[in-house]
Amino acid sequence: MKIINNKISLIGLGKCGGRLVENLAKTHITPVIKIAAVDSDTAFLNSLEGVKKLNTGSQRTENLGCGGNPERGKKAIRDDINLIRNFVQDTGFVVVVGGLGKGFTTGAVGEIAQMLKTLPVMPIFVLSTPFDIEGGLFREKAEKALENLNAKVKNVVNISNNLMYSQTSADTPITELFKLADKALIDGTRALIDIIKHEPNDTISLDFSVIAANLSRRQRECALSYGICEGKDFDQLAESFINCPLSGGETYIKSATSIVLKLTTPILTSSETKKCIDALNQHFDCENKLNIGFHFESNANKCSLSGLIIKEHESRNGSRNSSGQLELDLIERSRGIFTGLPAKMHDKEGYDINIPTFQRLEISLEEV
Ligand SMILES: Nc1nc2c(ncn2[C@@H]2O[C@H](COP(=O)(O)OP(=O)(O)OP(=O)(O)O)[C@@H](O)[C@H]2O)c(=O)[nH]1
Ligand SMILES: [Mg+2]
């Protein structure tokens, strides 16, 4: 099915998604032409400003939220799925954002994905999974919803709230953690919109078909990142991009199959442009897998870089060994809960800190 144009509708689900789109609406992000918050909680929707409010499932939830029950979320959206179908008409991209773990968003997101598949649109989901401190039940519901969603659509960017721990100390108030998670979701959504959007004065624009093709690849996962630097310090720009908690880290970026970048800078000379590309290639190790668009702003005094990092998996079907046993491909995974960290962690001397010191230095107990 052909995508009709590159206009974007932005949809926030539940309380988390509703707040997020309200915040984004205040910043007038072009060319998002439509912004809506969708929930079954009427009082919450009424508290929002500057966005269209789509109230769903009033027959089933008495205009309240879904009380953490995804089944209620699913039923609530099924009743009113046409509200969303009508809302996204005339737009080619639909960005859906929200937090998984409770009722409405967790139940509704799969139904919305299913419906969007029948329309000539490219849907992209930016969804957070709960902090561990919210409890195992939230996590379980979120993971189940993500699994179902990934089976239906491939354009899912998952932001694990646990990544926020890596930026904070143990005595950080919880409210602060949620604020950081808000920022991560906003940065992620903004990065995505930056990449998709096509501005009339883009000097080298990203080819729309490249973005769409990258987003619709099978067997892949993706991360989003955003970096910024003062002036034209391109090394700082690349480092800031790598250090953004959403990027997946340096190892992840370097092992990406393709990277789609949108660079916004003051007007650059040709040698500065080359310096910039060289810096990105060097930091991301991405010479043959880079799709890059340039947007120059004559009076800007900083550079920013938004990126979609795509990693394709080898076939997950596995192959059979000589005794007929199925052997699955090994996929490198990060260790611990900070899923965005590289799978191997090294100390300053380059030692793998996952290996206990006595084993690494080959010290035997007899010697001690
Ligand atoms: N970043 C951020 N995340 C939030 C916020 N509120 C909730 N979340 C996250 O989003 C998940 C879902 O919460 P809500 O959006 O309140 O849930 P809902 O989809 O409205 O579900 P019900 O209220 O049960 O119908 C939570 O488990 C949190 O991880 C917020 O203000 N900021
Ligand atoms: Mg709610």
XYZ file of C-alpha atoms and ligand atoms in Angstrom:
401
model
C 0.000 0.000 0.000
C 1.401 3.397 -0.951
C 1.932 6.056 1.700
C -0.037 9.095 0.624
C 2.234 11.936 1.776
C 4.817 12.843 4.413
C 2.515 14.715 6.751
C 2.513 13.439 10.291
C -0.173 12.872 12.875
C 0.943 12.473 16.454
C -1.150 10.471 18.887
C -0.559 10.295 22.651
C -2.094 7.365 24.517
C -3.133 7.370 28.197
C -1.800 9.776 30.755
C 1.857 9.445 29.858
C 1.240 9.874 26.101
C -1.336 12.642 26.653
C 1.074 14.737 28.715
C 3.814 14.176 26.220
C 1.820 15.363 23.199
C 0.518 18.352 25.156
C 4.144 19.338 25.790
C 5.117 18.789 22.180
C 2.120 20.802 20.964
C 3.393 23.812 22.927
C 6.606 23.779 20.910
C 4.766 23.940 17.564
C 6.561 21.062 15.971
C 6.170 21.315 12.245
C 5.095 19.535 10.097
C 3.022 17.568 12.558
C -0.308 18.713 11.340
C -2.501 16.918 13.814
C -2.008 16.120 17.472
C -4.453 14.121 19.572
C -4.581 12.639 23.036
C -6.565 9.411 23.315
C -7.794 7.994 26.616
C -10.829 6.625 28.371
C -10.246 8.974 31.287
C -12.409 12.006 30.496
C -11.276 14.140 33.437
C -7.665 13.685 32.419
C -8.388 14.509 28.770
C -10.239 17.643 29.848
C -7.171 18.818 31.750
C -5.097 18.903 28.551
C -4.642 21.976 26.401
C -3.761 22.549 22.770
C -4.507 19.034 21.502
C -7.510 17.268 20.057
C -9.101 14.974 22.628
C -10.388 11.585 21.583
C -12.459 10.108 24.385
C -12.880 6.370 23.998
C -14.844 3.573 25.661
C -17.199 5.696 27.707
C -19.731 2.824 27.652
C -17.326 0.512 29.414
C -15.177 2.635 31.663
C -17.713 5.225 32.875
C -15.324 7.866 31.578
C -12.687 6.748 34.038
C -9.289 5.263 33.236
C -8.844 1.517 32.851
C -7.469 1.044 36.370
C -4.342 -0.743 35.210
C -6.353 -3.404 33.344
C -5.197 -3.814 29.707
C -8.288 -5.861 28.818
C -10.401 -2.798 29.592
C -8.064 -0.686 27.464
C -8.498 -3.076 24.571
C -12.279 -3.007 24.800
C -12.391 0.763 25.265
C -10.460 1.402 22.048
C -12.335 -1.232 20.049
C -15.576 0.656 20.645
C -14.150 3.866 19.239
C -11.404 2.834 16.862
C -13.056 4.890 14.113
C -12.175 8.065 15.991
C -8.521 7.305 15.312
C -9.127 6.043 11.781
C -10.802 9.344 10.901
C -8.221 11.417 12.719
C -5.234 10.094 10.762
C -6.882 10.549 7.382
C -4.772 12.647 4.986
C -1.515 11.958 6.790
C 1.153 9.515 5.664
C 2.956 8.964 8.978
C 1.323 8.225 12.301
C 3.521 8.518 15.385
C 1.970 6.866 18.437
C 3.506 7.565 21.857
C 2.745 6.412 25.380
C 3.855 4.466 28.433
C 3.202 0.734 28.700
C 2.502 -0.988 32.010
C -0.976 0.023 33.128
C -4.379 -0.300 31.463
C -5.386 1.952 28.604
C -2.166 2.269 26.593
C -1.102 -1.331 27.187
C -4.441 -2.686 25.975
C -5.112 -0.156 23.214
C -1.808 -0.097 21.387
C -2.157 -3.507 19.684
C -5.685 -2.707 18.480
C -4.512 0.604 17.057
C -1.598 -1.102 15.287
C -3.945 -3.637 13.757
C -6.278 -0.923 12.461
C -3.433 1.234 11.080
C -2.193 -1.714 9.040
C -5.302 -1.431 6.914
C -4.608 2.225 6.015
C -2.089 3.756 3.574
C 0.044 5.093 6.437
C 3.401 4.324 8.015
C 2.834 3.872 11.752
C 5.698 4.326 14.208
C 5.386 3.596 17.908
C 7.505 5.232 20.612
C 6.696 3.482 23.869
C 8.259 3.407 27.295
C 8.408 0.334 29.515
C 8.060 0.888 33.265
C 10.719 1.481 35.874
C 11.574 -1.640 37.889
C 10.473 0.261 40.980
C 6.912 0.267 39.596
C 6.781 -3.490 40.238
C 6.963 -6.738 38.322
C 3.301 -6.760 37.352
C 3.644 -3.533 35.383
C 6.738 -4.888 33.683
C 5.053 -8.161 32.784
C 2.051 -6.402 31.233
C 4.316 -4.037 29.292
C 6.528 -6.820 27.958
C 3.552 -8.884 26.861
C 2.066 -5.903 25.029
C 5.408 -5.171 23.356
C 5.748 -8.759 22.231
C 2.267 -8.719 20.694
C 2.929 -5.382 19.063
C 6.255 -6.491 17.590
C 4.488 -9.456 16.038
C 2.076 -7.068 14.306
C 4.294 -4.160 13.264
C 8.014 -3.559 12.979
C 8.285 0.138 13.654
C 8.461 0.059 17.410
C 10.973 2.110 19.367
C 11.019 1.013 22.969
C 12.438 3.323 25.603
C 13.179 1.461 28.808
C 12.596 3.792 31.746
C 15.299 1.874 33.604
C 17.843 3.603 31.385
C 17.258 6.702 33.511
C 19.023 5.012 36.448
C 22.246 5.213 34.507
C 22.081 9.012 34.617
C 21.194 9.462 38.256
C 22.512 8.699 41.707
C 20.740 6.360 44.138
C 19.311 9.242 46.199
C 17.484 10.822 43.232
C 13.793 11.445 44.039
C 11.385 9.353 41.970
C 9.748 12.495 40.627
C 13.099 13.386 39.111
C 13.334 9.977 37.426
C 9.928 10.499 35.814
C 11.011 13.941 34.617
C 14.041 12.354 32.977
C 11.805 9.724 31.391
C 9.579 12.540 30.068
C 12.622 14.164 28.533
C 13.764 10.887 26.976
C 10.347 10.325 25.409
C 10.167 13.900 24.165
C 13.711 13.769 22.740
C 12.987 10.417 21.119
C 9.743 11.556 19.544
C 11.291 14.814 18.424
C 14.265 12.993 16.893
C 11.889 10.782 14.981
C 9.830 13.688 13.694
C 13.022 15.567 12.766
C 14.048 12.640 10.624
C 10.724 12.144 8.906
C 9.919 15.766 8.308
C 10.789 17.298 5.027
C 11.431 21.026 5.242
C 11.264 23.098 2.067
C 14.705 24.587 2.753
C 16.463 21.279 3.456
C 19.748 21.474 1.560
C 20.232 17.751 1.219
C 16.990 16.109 2.144
C 16.603 12.573 3.325
C 14.997 10.518 0.668
C 11.527 9.737 1.914
C 11.585 6.269 0.399
C 14.837 5.459 2.236
C 13.243 6.290 5.568
C 10.120 4.301 4.795
C 12.148 1.322 3.540
C 14.350 1.370 6.630
C 11.410 1.558 8.941
C 9.561 -1.291 7.342
C 12.400 -3.832 7.296
C 11.592 -7.156 8.830
C 13.687 -8.730 11.594
C 15.019 -5.553 13.006
C 15.057 -3.373 16.050
C 15.815 0.299 16.278
C 16.882 3.016 18.648
C 16.586 6.775 18.448
C 19.108 9.320 19.500
C 19.642 13.027 19.695
C 22.851 14.992 20.142
C 23.751 18.647 20.325
C 26.940 20.743 20.435
C 27.925 24.370 20.736
C 29.321 25.943 17.577
C 30.772 23.422 15.148
C 32.437 20.958 17.506
C 31.541 17.809 15.559
C 33.372 15.429 17.918
C 31.285 16.799 20.763
C 28.182 16.374 18.615
C 28.943 12.709 17.952
C 29.770 12.069 21.607
C 26.578 13.740 22.781
C 24.624 11.558 20.316
C 26.312 8.402 21.637
C 25.737 9.430 25.265
C 22.011 10.085 24.826
C 20.380 7.335 26.926
C 18.204 6.275 24.013
C 21.034 5.534 21.594
C 21.848 2.054 22.845
C 25.490 3.082 23.353
C 28.595 3.075 21.216
C 28.723 -0.689 20.558
C 25.096 -0.695 19.477
C 25.601 2.208 17.078
C 28.759 0.694 15.623
C 27.010 -2.602 14.967
C 23.970 -0.983 13.296
C 22.910 -2.142 9.852
C 21.926 1.362 8.813
C 21.754 4.795 10.381
C 19.433 7.574 9.242
C 20.645 10.980 10.422
C 19.247 14.474 10.173
C 21.816 17.154 10.826
C 20.803 20.735 11.590
C 23.680 23.218 11.573
C 24.654 26.799 10.771
C 25.661 27.106 7.114
C 28.829 25.030 6.657
C 31.635 25.379 4.174
C 32.480 22.350 2.086
C 35.541 21.567 4.208
C 33.499 21.870 7.416
C 30.903 19.524 5.941
C 33.602 16.993 5.165
C 35.035 17.371 8.681
C 31.593 16.745 10.103
C 30.965 13.606 8.045
C 34.457 12.315 8.878
C 33.795 12.834 12.600
C 30.485 10.954 12.400
C 32.029 8.121 10.387
C 34.872 7.847 12.850
C 32.711 7.834 15.985
C 29.918 5.646 14.610
C 31.981 3.455 12.287
C 29.229 3.861 9.724
C 30.706 4.857 6.367
C 28.680 2.461 4.221
C 25.465 2.511 6.161
C 24.741 6.190 6.552
C 21.753 8.061 5.112
C 22.128 11.688 6.005
C 20.056 14.810 5.442
C 21.261 18.378 6.016
C 19.218 21.294 7.179
C 21.109 24.601 7.397
C 19.894 27.449 9.578
C 21.817 30.619 8.804
C 21.644 32.136 12.310
C 22.039 28.966 14.372
C 24.908 28.849 16.864
C 24.757 25.139 17.582
C 24.461 21.901 15.703
C 22.021 19.124 16.413
C 21.840 15.588 15.189
C 18.760 13.363 15.232
C 19.167 9.733 14.329
C 17.400 6.467 13.805
C 19.695 3.521 14.419
C 18.578 0.296 12.795
C 19.929 -3.126 13.476
C 18.806 -6.061 11.429
C 18.930 -9.534 12.893
C 20.153 -12.586 11.138
C 17.362 -15.057 10.509
C 15.990 -16.155 13.872
C 14.923 -19.525 12.455
C 18.227 -21.129 13.341
C 19.768 -24.091 11.612
C 19.950 -27.757 12.527
C 23.211 -29.377 13.595
C 24.352 -32.844 12.534
C 22.143 -34.546 15.133
C 19.123 -32.584 13.917
C 19.007 -30.352 16.987
C 17.933 -26.765 16.346
C 20.676 -24.232 17.023
C 19.556 -20.646 17.363
C 21.796 -17.765 16.340
C 23.431 -16.089 19.288
C 22.401 -12.470 19.571
C 24.553 -10.167 21.638
C 22.518 -8.796 24.504
C 23.436 -6.244 27.124
C 23.904 -7.511 30.642
C 21.960 -6.248 33.607
C 18.898 -4.082 33.580
C 20.458 -1.158 31.764
C 19.550 -2.554 28.401
C 21.060 0.342 26.528
C 24.574 -0.363 27.763
C 27.030 -2.230 25.589
C 27.000 -5.983 26.106
C 30.609 -5.879 27.222
C 31.751 -3.335 29.757
C 35.378 -2.446 30.118
C 37.216 -0.478 32.762
C 39.693 2.293 31.946
C 42.447 -0.241 31.223
C 40.179 -2.080 28.805
C 39.501 -5.111 31.038
C 36.088 -6.731 30.773
C 34.599 -5.922 34.175
C 32.054 -8.687 33.878
C 34.884 -11.147 34.543
C 35.751 -11.333 38.250
C 39.147 -9.770 38.955
C 40.722 -12.981 40.348
C 39.812 -14.866 37.173
C 40.879 -12.065 34.897
C 44.291 -11.811 36.590
C 44.494 -15.618 36.904
C 45.089 -15.510 40.643
C 44.618 -18.902 42.259
C 43.473 -19.296 45.867
C 46.666 -21.178 46.818
C 48.766 -18.132 45.909
C 46.687 -15.871 48.185
N 7.689 9.627 31.571
C 6.508 9.473 32.168
N 6.019 8.253 32.259
C 4.821 8.108 32.860
C 4.067 9.188 33.375
N 2.916 8.707 33.892
C 2.967 7.378 33.693
N 4.105 7.005 33.073
C 4.538 5.652 32.635
O 3.527 5.149 31.803
C 3.010 3.921 32.304
C 1.523 3.915 32.078
O 0.903 4.934 32.858
P -0.367 5.789 32.371
O -0.048 6.469 31.094
O -0.761 6.621 33.549
O -1.416 4.602 32.160
P -2.726 4.560 31.226
O -2.307 4.027 29.899
O -3.422 5.877 31.290
O -3.554 3.401 31.943
P -4.809 3.463 32.971
O -4.695 4.737 33.743
O -4.668 2.217 33.789
O -6.009 3.426 32.122
C 3.424 3.888 33.768
O 3.634 2.571 34.199
C 4.695 4.680 33.800
O 5.826 3.847 33.541
C 4.619 10.492 33.267
O 4.047 11.505 33.685
N 5.855 10.575 32.647
Mg -4.824 6.649 32.781
